[in-house]
Tab-separated table of C-alpha atoms in Angstrom:
chain	number	residue	atom	x	y	z
A	1	MET	CA	52.125	130.939	-3.188
A	2	THR	CA	53.559	133.997	-4.893
A	3	GLY	CA	52.439	137.733	-5.357
A	4	ARG	CA	53.070	139.795	-8.066
A	5	ASN	CA	56.459	139.564	-9.930
A	6	GLY	CA	57.364	136.204	-8.201
A	7	ASP	CA	57.438	137.810	-4.877
A	8	PRO	CA	56.130	135.679	-1.772
A	9	ALA	CA	52.614	136.629	-1.142
A	10	ASP	CA	52.221	137.784	2.556
A	11	ASP	CA	51.370	134.567	3.873
A	12	ASP	CA	54.201	132.938	2.393
A	13	SER	CA	56.846	135.407	3.184
A	14	PRO	CA	59.679	134.323	5.924
A	15	ALA	CA	59.866	138.155	6.737
A	16	ARG	CA	56.306	137.850	8.574
A	17	PRO	CA	56.086	136.187	12.078
A	18	GLU	CA	52.877	133.951	10.567
A	19	PHE	CA	55.562	132.482	8.519
A	20	TRP	CA	57.468	130.861	11.344
A	21	ARG	CA	54.103	129.206	12.999
A	22	ARG	CA	54.230	126.705	9.855
A	23	PRO	CA	55.642	123.242	10.602
A	24	GLY	CA	59.072	122.953	9.682
A	25	PRO	CA	58.402	121.067	6.394
A	26	GLN	CA	56.297	123.972	4.881
A	27	ARG	CA	58.564	126.433	5.465
A	28	GLU	CA	61.731	124.176	3.975
A	29	ALA	CA	59.696	123.861	1.009
A	30	THR	CA	58.915	127.906	0.809
A	31	PHE	CA	62.719	128.446	1.118
A	32	ALA	CA	63.707	125.828	-1.732
A	33	ARG	CA	60.884	127.549	-4.178
A	34	LEU	CA	62.693	131.147	-3.086
A	35	ARG	CA	66.079	129.703	-3.737
A	36	ALA	CA	65.214	128.788	-6.874
A	37	MET	CA	64.452	132.207	-8.089
A	38	GLU	CA	66.963	134.361	-10.174
A	39	GLN	CA	67.312	137.022	-7.614
A	40	PRO	CA	67.022	137.775	-3.827
A	41	VAL	CA	63.327	138.004	-3.183
A	42	LEU	CA	61.441	141.230	-2.377
A	43	VAL	CA	59.816	140.571	0.776
A	44	GLU	CA	58.474	143.924	2.125
A	45	ASP	CA	57.980	146.888	-0.022
A	46	GLY	CA	55.997	149.680	1.603
A	47	ALA	CA	56.534	153.079	3.906
A	48	ARG	CA	59.314	151.208	5.841
A	49	GLY	CA	61.066	150.767	2.822
A	50	ARG	CA	62.502	147.711	0.794
A	51	THR	CA	63.571	144.342	2.741
A	52	PHE	CA	65.357	141.499	0.369
A	53	ALA	CA	65.444	137.683	1.519
A	54	LEU	CA	69.048	136.542	0.898
A	55	VAL	CA	68.190	132.442	0.985
A	56	ARG	CA	71.064	130.989	-1.208
A	57	HIS	CA	74.631	130.498	0.360
A	58	ALA	CA	76.196	132.255	-2.070
A	59	ASP	CA	74.455	135.429	-1.293
A	60	VAL	CA	74.296	134.883	2.214
A	61	THR	CA	78.322	134.561	2.281
A	62	ALA	CA	79.017	137.498	0.066
A	63	ALA	CA	76.714	139.655	2.235
A	64	SER	CA	78.388	138.651	5.319
A	65	ARG	CA	82.298	139.535	3.692
A	66	ARG	CA	81.139	142.908	2.210
A	67	PRO	CA	80.696	145.028	5.534
A	68	GLU	CA	80.793	148.269	3.738
A	69	VAL	CA	77.924	147.674	1.978
A	70	PHE	CA	75.761	145.610	4.663
A	71	HIS	CA	75.631	147.160	7.589
A	72	ASN	CA	74.709	145.751	11.072
A	73	ALA	CA	74.030	149.023	12.406
A	74	PRO	CA	71.304	150.157	13.238
A	75	GLY	CA	70.378	146.735	14.404
A	76	ALA	CA	71.141	143.075	13.172
A	77	THR	CA	67.674	141.853	14.662
A	78	THR	CA	64.265	142.951	14.628
A	79	PRO	CA	63.374	145.486	15.810
A	80	PRO	CA	66.684	147.331	16.156
A	81	PRO	CA	67.448	148.397	19.691
A	82	ALA	CA	66.304	151.812	20.572
A	83	ARG	CA	69.038	154.563	21.157
A	84	TRP	CA	67.937	154.929	24.852
A	85	VAL	CA	68.441	151.177	25.071
A	86	ARG	CA	71.685	151.539	23.538
A	87	ALA	CA	72.772	154.548	25.475
A	88	LEU	CA	71.584	152.705	28.745
A	89	PHE	CA	73.101	149.088	28.180
A	90	GLY	CA	75.998	149.936	25.828
A	91	GLU	CA	76.610	148.790	22.068
A	92	SER	CA	76.272	145.125	21.264
A	93	MET	CA	79.265	144.028	18.732
A	94	VAL	CA	76.593	142.695	16.540
A	95	ASN	CA	74.889	145.905	15.922
A	96	LEU	CA	78.234	147.845	15.341
A	97	ASP	CA	80.454	148.221	12.067
A	98	GLY	CA	83.527	149.835	11.255
A	99	PRO	CA	86.068	151.373	13.370
A	100	GLY	CA	83.512	150.860	16.708
A	101	HIS	CA	83.227	147.291	16.140
A	102	ALA	CA	86.938	146.734	15.349
A	103	ARG	CA	88.075	148.126	18.451
A	104	LEU	CA	85.800	145.707	20.566
A	105	ARG	CA	86.479	142.608	18.674
A	106	GLY	CA	89.762	143.440	19.004
A	107	VAL	CA	89.853	143.927	22.864
A	108	VAL	CA	87.575	140.706	22.934
A	109	ALA	CA	90.091	138.562	20.470
A	110	ARG	CA	93.108	139.343	22.483
A	111	ALA	CA	91.505	138.190	25.514
A	112	PHE	CA	91.019	134.548	24.103
A	113	THR	CA	94.821	133.822	24.373
A	114	PRO	CA	96.100	130.527	23.691
A	115	ARG	CA	96.305	129.764	27.448
A	116	ILE	CA	92.782	130.771	28.007
A	117	LEU	CA	91.821	128.501	25.337
A	118	ALA	CA	93.545	125.579	26.257
A	119	ARG	CA	92.036	126.001	29.720
A	120	ALA	CA	88.921	126.518	28.488
A	121	GLU	CA	88.965	122.872	26.697
A	122	GLU	CA	90.088	121.270	30.020
A	123	ASP	CA	87.031	123.425	31.869
A	124	ILE	CA	84.706	121.640	28.996
A	125	ARG	CA	85.569	118.568	29.329
A	126	ARG	CA	85.368	118.354	33.199
A	127	THR	CA	81.766	120.163	32.793
A	128	ALA	CA	80.586	117.516	30.455
A	129	ASP	CA	81.439	115.119	32.752
A	130	ARG	CA	79.672	116.872	35.657
A	131	VAL	CA	76.257	117.837	33.853
A	132	VAL	CA	75.892	114.277	32.190
A	133	ALA	CA	76.683	112.668	35.711
A	134	GLY	CA	73.759	115.001	37.243
A	135	ALA	CA	71.457	113.731	34.794
A	136	GLY	CA	72.699	110.170	35.185
A	137	ALA	CA	72.140	110.993	39.470
A	138	ALA	CA	68.447	111.954	38.863
A	139	GLY	CA	67.397	108.253	37.486
A	140	GLU	CA	66.712	106.821	33.974
A	141	GLY	CA	62.975	107.952	33.751
A	142	THR	CA	62.030	110.426	31.546
A	143	ALA	CA	63.557	114.186	32.126
A	144	ASP	CA	64.031	117.285	29.806
A	145	PHE	CA	66.943	117.158	28.029
A	146	VAL	CA	67.236	121.043	27.652
A	147	ALA	CA	67.123	121.453	31.708
A	148	ALA	CA	69.231	118.622	32.483
A	149	VAL	CA	71.956	118.937	30.137
A	150	ALA	CA	71.597	121.547	26.876
A	151	ALA	CA	70.925	124.442	28.663
A	152	PRO	CA	73.389	123.820	31.844
A	153	MET	CA	76.348	122.915	29.966
A	154	PRO	CA	77.399	125.871	27.998
A	155	PHE	CA	75.793	128.195	30.799
A	156	GLN	CA	78.555	126.744	33.064
A	157	VAL	CA	81.380	127.184	30.593
A	158	LEU	CA	80.611	130.568	30.064
A	159	CYS	CA	80.622	131.350	33.798
A	160	GLN	CA	83.583	129.414	34.568
A	161	MET	CA	85.625	131.471	31.634
A	162	MET	CA	84.418	134.714	32.347
A	163	GLY	CA	85.403	134.021	36.123
A	164	ILE	CA	81.392	134.296	37.542
A	165	PRO	CA	81.477	133.244	41.205
A	166	ASP	CA	79.186	130.620	42.306
A	167	GLU	CA	77.158	132.856	44.492
A	168	ASP	CA	76.127	135.085	41.292
A	169	ARG	CA	75.316	132.207	38.839
A	170	GLU	CA	71.842	131.298	40.153
A	171	ASP	CA	70.887	135.230	40.125
A	172	ILE	CA	72.093	135.423	36.691
A	173	GLN	CA	70.332	132.393	35.494
A	174	THR	CA	66.987	133.630	36.694
A	175	LEU	CA	67.505	137.056	34.968
A	176	ILE	CA	68.331	135.368	32.062
A	177	ASP	CA	64.884	133.473	31.846
A	178	ARG	CA	63.148	136.327	32.653
A	179	ALA	CA	64.792	138.339	30.070
A	180	ALA	CA	64.280	135.964	27.519
A	181	GLU	CA	60.895	134.717	28.479
A	182	HIS	CA	59.090	136.047	25.055
A	183	ILE	CA	61.829	136.960	22.757
A	184	GLY	CA	60.490	136.164	19.181
A	185	LEU	CA	57.239	134.962	20.070
A	186	GLU	CA	54.097	135.931	19.163
A	187	ARG	CA	52.342	137.670	22.481
A	188	THR	CA	49.150	138.465	23.895
A	189	LEU	CA	48.581	142.245	24.699
A	190	THR	CA	49.282	141.584	28.274
A	191	GLN	CA	52.233	140.129	27.427
A	192	ARG	CA	53.327	142.834	24.802
A	193	LEU	CA	52.618	145.527	27.765
A	194	ARG	CA	54.854	143.726	30.339
A	195	SER	CA	57.483	141.636	28.683
A	196	PRO	CA	59.503	144.813	27.796
A	197	GLY	CA	59.830	146.281	31.022
A	198	GLN	CA	60.378	142.797	32.574
A	199	GLY	CA	63.160	141.899	29.759
A	200	LEU	CA	64.651	145.197	30.665
A	201	ARG	CA	64.610	145.158	34.216
A	202	ALA	CA	66.187	141.783	34.156
A	203	LEU	CA	68.942	142.810	31.686
A	204	ALA	CA	69.700	145.813	33.862
A	205	GLY	CA	69.759	143.317	36.879
A	206	MET	CA	72.266	141.249	35.295
A	207	HIS	CA	74.479	144.271	33.732
A	208	ARG	CA	74.660	145.361	37.570
A	209	ILE	CA	76.096	142.141	38.607
A	210	ILE	CA	78.650	141.921	35.719
A	211	ALA	CA	80.040	145.680	36.572
A	212	ARG	CA	80.273	144.745	40.078
A	213	ILE	CA	82.565	141.564	39.196
A	214	GLY	CA	84.191	143.965	36.722
A	215	ARG	CA	85.187	146.360	39.610
A	216	GLN	CA	86.545	143.825	41.685
A	217	ARG	CA	88.750	142.146	38.889
A	218	ARG	CA	90.265	145.618	38.037
A	219	ASP	CA	91.075	146.140	41.802
A	220	ARG	CA	91.962	142.009	42.112
A	221	PRO	CA	92.461	140.457	39.087
A	222	GLY	CA	92.254	136.684	38.466
A	223	ASN	CA	92.892	134.314	35.922
A	224	ASP	CA	89.868	134.667	33.678
A	225	LEU	CA	88.224	136.209	30.867
A	226	ILE	CA	86.551	139.427	32.894
A	227	SER	CA	90.015	140.141	34.389
A	228	ARG	CA	91.636	140.172	30.995
A	229	LEU	CA	88.681	142.461	29.351
A	230	VAL	CA	88.526	145.211	31.815
A	231	ALA	CA	92.705	145.492	32.213
A	232	PRO	CA	94.277	147.683	29.423
A	233	ASP	CA	96.217	146.287	26.979
A	234	ARG	CA	99.497	147.475	25.576
A	235	ASP	CA	97.325	150.044	23.376
A	236	GLY	CA	95.266	150.958	26.554
A	237	GLN	CA	92.246	149.476	25.510
A	238	HIS	CA	89.839	147.759	27.701
A	239	LEU	CA	85.793	147.207	28.125
A	240	SER	CA	84.018	150.044	30.234
A	241	ALA	CA	81.495	148.460	32.415
A	242	ARG	CA	78.649	148.895	29.857
A	243	GLU	CA	80.565	147.319	27.308
A	244	LEU	CA	81.531	144.546	29.579
A	245	GLY	CA	77.627	144.051	30.142
A	246	ALA	CA	76.639	144.281	26.420
A	247	PHE	CA	79.430	141.798	25.641
A	248	PHE	CA	78.275	139.263	28.424
A	249	SER	CA	74.546	139.737	26.974
A	250	LEU	CA	75.834	138.742	23.558
A	251	LEU	CA	77.501	135.685	24.981
A	252	LEU	CA	74.248	134.505	26.344
A	253	VAL	CA	72.973	134.422	22.759
A	254	ALA	CA	76.154	133.711	20.896
A	255	GLY	CA	77.656	131.034	23.240
A	256	VAL	CA	74.950	129.907	25.404
A	257	GLU	CA	71.394	129.770	23.759
A	258	THR	CA	73.034	128.417	20.371
A	259	THR	CA	74.979	125.827	21.840
A	260	ARG	CA	72.019	124.647	23.861
A	261	ASN	CA	69.713	124.500	21.048
A	262	ALA	CA	72.355	122.671	18.688
A	263	LEU	CA	72.699	119.836	21.683
A	264	ALA	CA	68.960	119.570	21.922
A	265	HIS	CA	68.331	119.220	18.150
A	266	GLY	CA	71.319	117.098	17.845
A	267	LEU	CA	70.055	114.377	20.527
A	268	HIS	CA	66.654	114.571	18.461
A	269	LEU	CA	68.364	114.330	14.954
A	270	LEU	CA	70.469	111.562	16.461
A	271	THR	CA	67.152	109.492	17.790
A	272	ALA	CA	65.004	110.244	14.623
A	273	HIS	CA	68.004	108.724	12.331
A	274	PRO	CA	69.024	105.517	13.977
A	275	GLU	CA	71.447	104.468	11.016
A	276	GLN	CA	73.312	107.898	11.554
A	277	ARG	CA	73.252	107.409	15.189
A	278	GLU	CA	74.562	103.933	14.580
A	279	LEU	CA	77.431	105.295	12.414
A	280	LEU	CA	78.225	107.792	15.081
A	281	LEU	CA	78.505	105.392	17.922
A	282	GLY	CA	80.456	102.821	16.231
A	283	ASP	CA	83.542	105.106	15.832
A	284	LEU	CA	83.084	108.476	17.971
A	285	ASP	CA	86.637	109.107	17.202
A	286	VAL	CA	86.312	108.706	13.367
A	287	HIS	CA	82.651	110.529	12.953
A	288	LEU	CA	82.407	113.194	15.928
A	289	ASP	CA	83.821	116.399	14.455
A	290	THR	CA	81.771	115.575	10.905
A	291	ALA	CA	78.640	115.047	13.219
A	292	VAL	CA	78.906	118.140	15.104
A	293	ASP	CA	79.046	120.335	12.081
A	294	GLU	CA	76.197	118.650	10.658
A	295	ILE	CA	73.907	119.207	13.606
A	296	VAL	CA	74.784	122.781	13.460
A	297	ARG	CA	73.998	122.562	9.445
A	298	TYR	CA	70.867	120.945	9.828
A	299	SER	CA	69.291	122.515	12.777
A	300	THR	CA	71.004	125.806	12.259
A	301	PRO	CA	70.310	127.580	15.758
A	302	ILE	CA	70.160	131.113	14.583
A	303	HIS	CA	67.323	131.870	11.830
A	304	GLN	CA	68.499	134.842	10.636
A	305	PHE	CA	70.184	138.030	10.937
A	306	ARG	CA	69.374	141.708	8.894
A	307	ARG	CA	71.742	144.109	7.559
A	308	THR	CA	71.033	147.515	6.050
A	309	ILE	CA	72.491	148.495	2.924
A	310	ALA	CA	74.679	151.300	3.095
A	311	GLN	CA	75.663	152.129	-0.553
A	312	GLU	CA	74.452	151.408	-4.018
A	313	HIS	CA	75.375	147.682	-4.685
A	314	THR	CA	74.776	145.405	-7.484
A	315	GLY	CA	74.417	141.969	-5.812
A	316	ASP	CA	77.308	139.733	-6.527
A	317	SER	CA	75.656	136.683	-7.788
A	318	SER	CA	72.288	137.914	-8.611
A	319	GLY	CA	72.216	141.481	-10.444
A	320	THR	CA	69.885	142.637	-7.729
A	321	GLY	CA	69.938	146.781	-7.401
A	322	PHE	CA	70.383	147.420	-3.855
A	323	ARG	CA	69.697	150.938	-2.574
A	324	PRO	CA	71.125	152.802	0.529
A	325	GLY	CA	68.366	152.352	3.200
A	326	ASP	CA	67.255	148.954	2.102
A	327	ARG	CA	67.374	145.980	4.216
A	328	ALA	CA	68.545	142.367	3.717
A	329	ILE	CA	67.661	139.461	5.473
A	330	LEU	CA	70.230	136.650	5.638
A	331	PHE	CA	68.445	133.168	6.307
A	332	TYR	CA	71.001	130.988	7.448
A	333	GLY	CA	68.861	127.807	7.636
A	334	SER	CA	67.871	127.979	3.950
A	335	ALA	CA	71.400	128.784	2.931
A	336	ASN	CA	72.346	125.594	4.751
A	337	ARG	CA	69.978	123.617	2.694
A	338	ASP	CA	71.407	125.106	-0.708
A	339	GLU	CA	71.172	122.496	-3.537
A	340	ARG	CA	74.073	124.423	-5.173
A	341	VAL	CA	76.366	123.458	-2.251
A	342	PHE	CA	75.172	120.462	-0.388
A	343	ALA	CA	74.484	117.090	-1.945
A	344	ASP	CA	71.017	115.878	-0.765
A	345	PRO	CA	70.498	118.890	1.822
A	346	ASP	CA	67.510	117.558	3.091
A	347	ALA	CA	69.356	114.429	4.565
A	348	PHE	CA	71.082	114.115	7.975
A	349	ASP	CA	74.607	112.675	7.247
A	350	VAL	CA	77.264	112.473	10.263
A	351	THR	CA	79.699	112.078	7.647
A	352	ARG	CA	79.048	114.914	5.420
A	353	ASP	CA	82.336	116.279	4.438
A	354	PRO	CA	83.236	118.936	3.422
A	355	ASN	CA	80.292	120.779	5.072
A	356	PRO	CA	80.634	124.592	4.403
A	357	HIS	CA	77.975	125.495	6.505
A	358	LEU	CA	77.018	128.893	7.831
A	359	GLY	CA	75.877	128.013	11.400
A	360	PHE	CA	78.149	130.029	12.696
A	361	GLY	CA	77.760	133.136	10.150
A	362	GLY	CA	79.077	133.599	6.750
A	363	GLY	CA	82.653	134.669	7.226
A	364	GLY	CA	83.475	138.137	7.866
A	365	PRO	CA	84.151	140.468	10.548
A	366	HIS	CA	81.126	139.126	12.414
A	367	TYR	CA	81.869	135.681	12.163
A	368	CYS	CA	81.457	134.129	15.457
A	369	LEU	CA	84.501	134.270	17.920
A	370	GLY	CA	83.003	131.105	19.733
A	371	ALA	CA	82.866	128.883	17.106
A	372	HIS	CA	85.576	126.667	18.108
A	373	LEU	CA	84.280	126.293	21.803
A	374	ALA	CA	80.948	126.028	20.759
A	375	ARG	CA	81.942	122.802	18.621
A	376	GLN	CA	84.010	121.780	21.548
A	377	GLU	CA	81.315	122.085	24.006
A	378	ILE	CA	78.954	119.935	21.552
A	379	ARG	CA	81.617	117.332	20.814
A	380	ALA	CA	82.225	116.909	24.816
A	381	VAL	CA	78.694	116.573	25.804
A	382	LEU	CA	77.914	114.125	23.125
A	383	ARG	CA	81.153	111.657	23.913
A	384	THR	CA	80.286	111.826	27.265
A	385	LEU	CA	76.581	111.249	27.111
A	386	PHE	CA	77.171	108.240	24.628
A	387	THR	CA	80.218	106.780	26.080
A	388	ARG	CA	78.526	106.725	29.583
A	389	TYR	CA	74.859	105.933	28.244
A	390	PRO	CA	74.910	104.389	24.602
A	391	GLY	CA	70.809	104.039	24.841
A	392	ALA	CA	70.476	107.958	25.683
A	393	HIS	CA	67.516	108.894	23.522
A	394	ALA	CA	64.572	111.453	22.943
A	395	THR	CA	61.543	109.962	23.903
A	396	ALA	CA	59.125	112.343	21.970
A	397	ALA	CA	59.607	115.437	19.251
A	398	PRO	CA	61.237	118.484	20.748
A	399	GLN	CA	59.013	121.565	21.767
A	400	VAL	CA	60.164	124.300	19.244
A	401	PRO	CA	58.588	127.866	19.896
A	402	PRO	CA	57.688	129.446	16.982
A	403	THR	CA	59.944	132.197	16.691
A	404	SER	CA	61.427	134.164	13.775
A	405	PHE	CA	64.996	134.523	15.273
A	406	ASP	CA	66.479	131.472	16.813
A	407	HIS	CA	65.946	127.635	16.291
A	408	ARG	CA	65.189	127.297	19.968
A	409	VAL	CA	64.048	124.217	21.868
A	410	ALA	CA	61.926	124.865	24.837
A	411	CYS	CA	61.645	121.047	26.005
A	412	LEU	CA	63.113	117.434	24.986
A	413	PRO	CA	61.892	114.588	26.805
A	414	PHE	CA	64.588	111.873	26.901
A	415	ARG	CA	65.988	108.814	28.676
A	416	LEU	CA	69.398	107.750	29.374
A	417	THR	CA	68.296	104.094	28.513
A	418	ALA	CA	66.259	102.422	26.023
A	419	ALA	CA	64.905	98.915	25.105
A	420	ARG	CA	65.233	97.790	21.714
A	421	GLY	CA	63.435	99.371	19.096
A	422	THR	CA	62.064	101.882	21.304
A	423	MET	CA	64.379	105.167	20.036
A	424	ALA	CA	62.358	106.158	16.739
A	425	VAL	CA	60.566	109.479	17.511
């Protein structure tokens, strides 16, 4: 259903929360119709200005690689963070542009030395072994894959890399759960009144823990990421306490939530497509890398980020006239199903190659710094899981909350072993 001039009607617009309560196939059908239009679709035009949906692979890529036109500031998420929130908790890299973003990203990038990354690869393998073994120790009955494997894996890897002491990890996990409880969800009036305060208190508590660890590492540096981030480099650049807290918060979304969701979607997809599962398990060495990228493409852990137009611009592939102050929504899941780029895009194919998906962003200065680590984590879990338990499978469809920001999996029932013919969901 569309409105005037081919624009989507209110109940068919991916810019509205109601859209994300629809079943996945209905949303995919809408995005397919939007991709067939000649130019980015105007999805909002009112007192707050114009907002366009970028749904094609080429348009999302072009916007990602034109930071002088498509700004992340004042915020890449909706709503953008208030000024007092930014002043209190620090600026997140995802909401910065230009020199401010370049400085923070430069400090962070220099901390990811080859030695750190090599040690992380060893830690990832050990963590995958430990997490999968823990799931096995709980028995072979039905359990929640998110709680047993998908959530603890990236969280433990992040804490190990950052150098978070064991005694602080449980407190941080509790605060994360409180802060993220209602993100992207339709809420009751009571939840709308309570959740901002609850989330900010949890975030403040987490920042206090990270700031304390940062102070300790400045005095007594260790061989971890926090020590490298708070110590001045050759140019005197380092992260302040607020910047360190903001970076850790960003990692919890970019490095933990997305990997968690990709792992959960991956087990479900391999269960729902037994022929692809058989192909993968037939030769993990050959197909594991392409399978990981296909899981990321097909599930796309982050639905969208937003940009604000900073200057007059004619769309690279569409001819759309953008004006300063306009907003654009980059829909990564739609771009990852673009018929112009992917053959049979709705098919889940673990051998797909090439696979130029945008699951980690469309390139440019905001491309995910942790893409390599995320791939390593997904690869390590799948290899360990299916080597130890070839029959591991989901026993029901994932519980997916209707969020407009991330493709979150709240729960995925699974078993480690299966009788013949019981793995379809």
